[in-house]
């Protein structure tokens, strides 16, 4: 995975003009530095040269090679997931046999050949949903909430109506499903045509990201924008941190109203399809119930999500927009997608155990988020687990020189490890995947991905906080030395 946060930092620093262009060396810099280079001997000069070369190579790999690879690979990845479930009985081993005695391109070509072009029903379903989602962003009531101050000193403002939107949309889905059933109309058609959905979303996301690139180039929404000078990286990483179009916040739409909400709707669609085929299946119920509970928690806490690293650091480019528009619906709902064709009867005891353990992890995850919000909301004047919280008042500077302060909590769940809330999130994903049992590894694709993502994110977050808070972050790390798993990691 390319470390886009580090890439942007390298681009901001510019790596020095001598590292950017060999023919653009600042003569005064070279002259003033010659004596220092020679005083260390030829070996010292070689170390400096090698360091510059390695940084140029690292910059090229990070900002060009890896984005090109991901732009080419990721659309195929979601096709592989669909192909594995529909044509390989959910077995990655059977899927890999497609590549035996042929090239990777030939195997992928065969997979794509089995996909159908989007039909009018799929296209109109997606268009109507997007129009509905955008309308509800404006029409549903909600208080205005603010995100964190950006490096340029801007404060994003959001309308906090995500939970209402989630409840209204889920209720509307089930009302329409029940009312249209007598007429032979079922949302399960989107399961049958999911290849068309993937095709349409892939095509739309590529065009949408191009639009965001041009918009950021010509009419940025705020000063938190800019070009790296590398069109590939700009398209992949994004031009703007908080783009808005006609008053609509792009990240709220892609991340929340589309990515997370479509995930929930697909889980419901898979449940309908399973019921149409087999009646009530407890494995589908467990997986669907836990996922819907988790997504409910997400929308209840949506305003808090707008203050996370995903929103604060990641620009609106292919990296985050394709991920929310295509990857989330394809991978995150893959467990129930798999269970439609693999009905498993767990029995009441196993069903109860999975539901209890899953719900427990949802509670822990939510409780950790609430602790941090309460402490910051009360400015540290509250109790955590019956005690006054240990906090560090970390000061930091914006790019414009303004000084700000943030509270770093080192008590409660946040005293166990710096990212303890990742543990219940991973465990919850395991418990909504476990109803598929262990015939295939495919239903655990999301758990494996989440483990890699959150581990990587823990490093990204530490790097970001270290640069932002400096010595205050070092003090916090001494109080809370473990990243995720207490006493282990």
PDB file of C-alpha atoms in Angstrom, residues 121 144 177 361:
ATOM      1  CA  UNK A 121     -32.440  -0.890 -14.647  1.00  0.00           C
ATOM      2  CA  UNK A 144     -24.363  22.338  11.793  1.00  0.00           C
ATOM      3  CA  UNK A 177     -39.582  -4.216  -0.736  1.00  0.00           C
ATOM      4  CA  UNK A 361     -17.367  -5.495  20.321  1.00  0.00           C
TER       5      UNK A 361
END
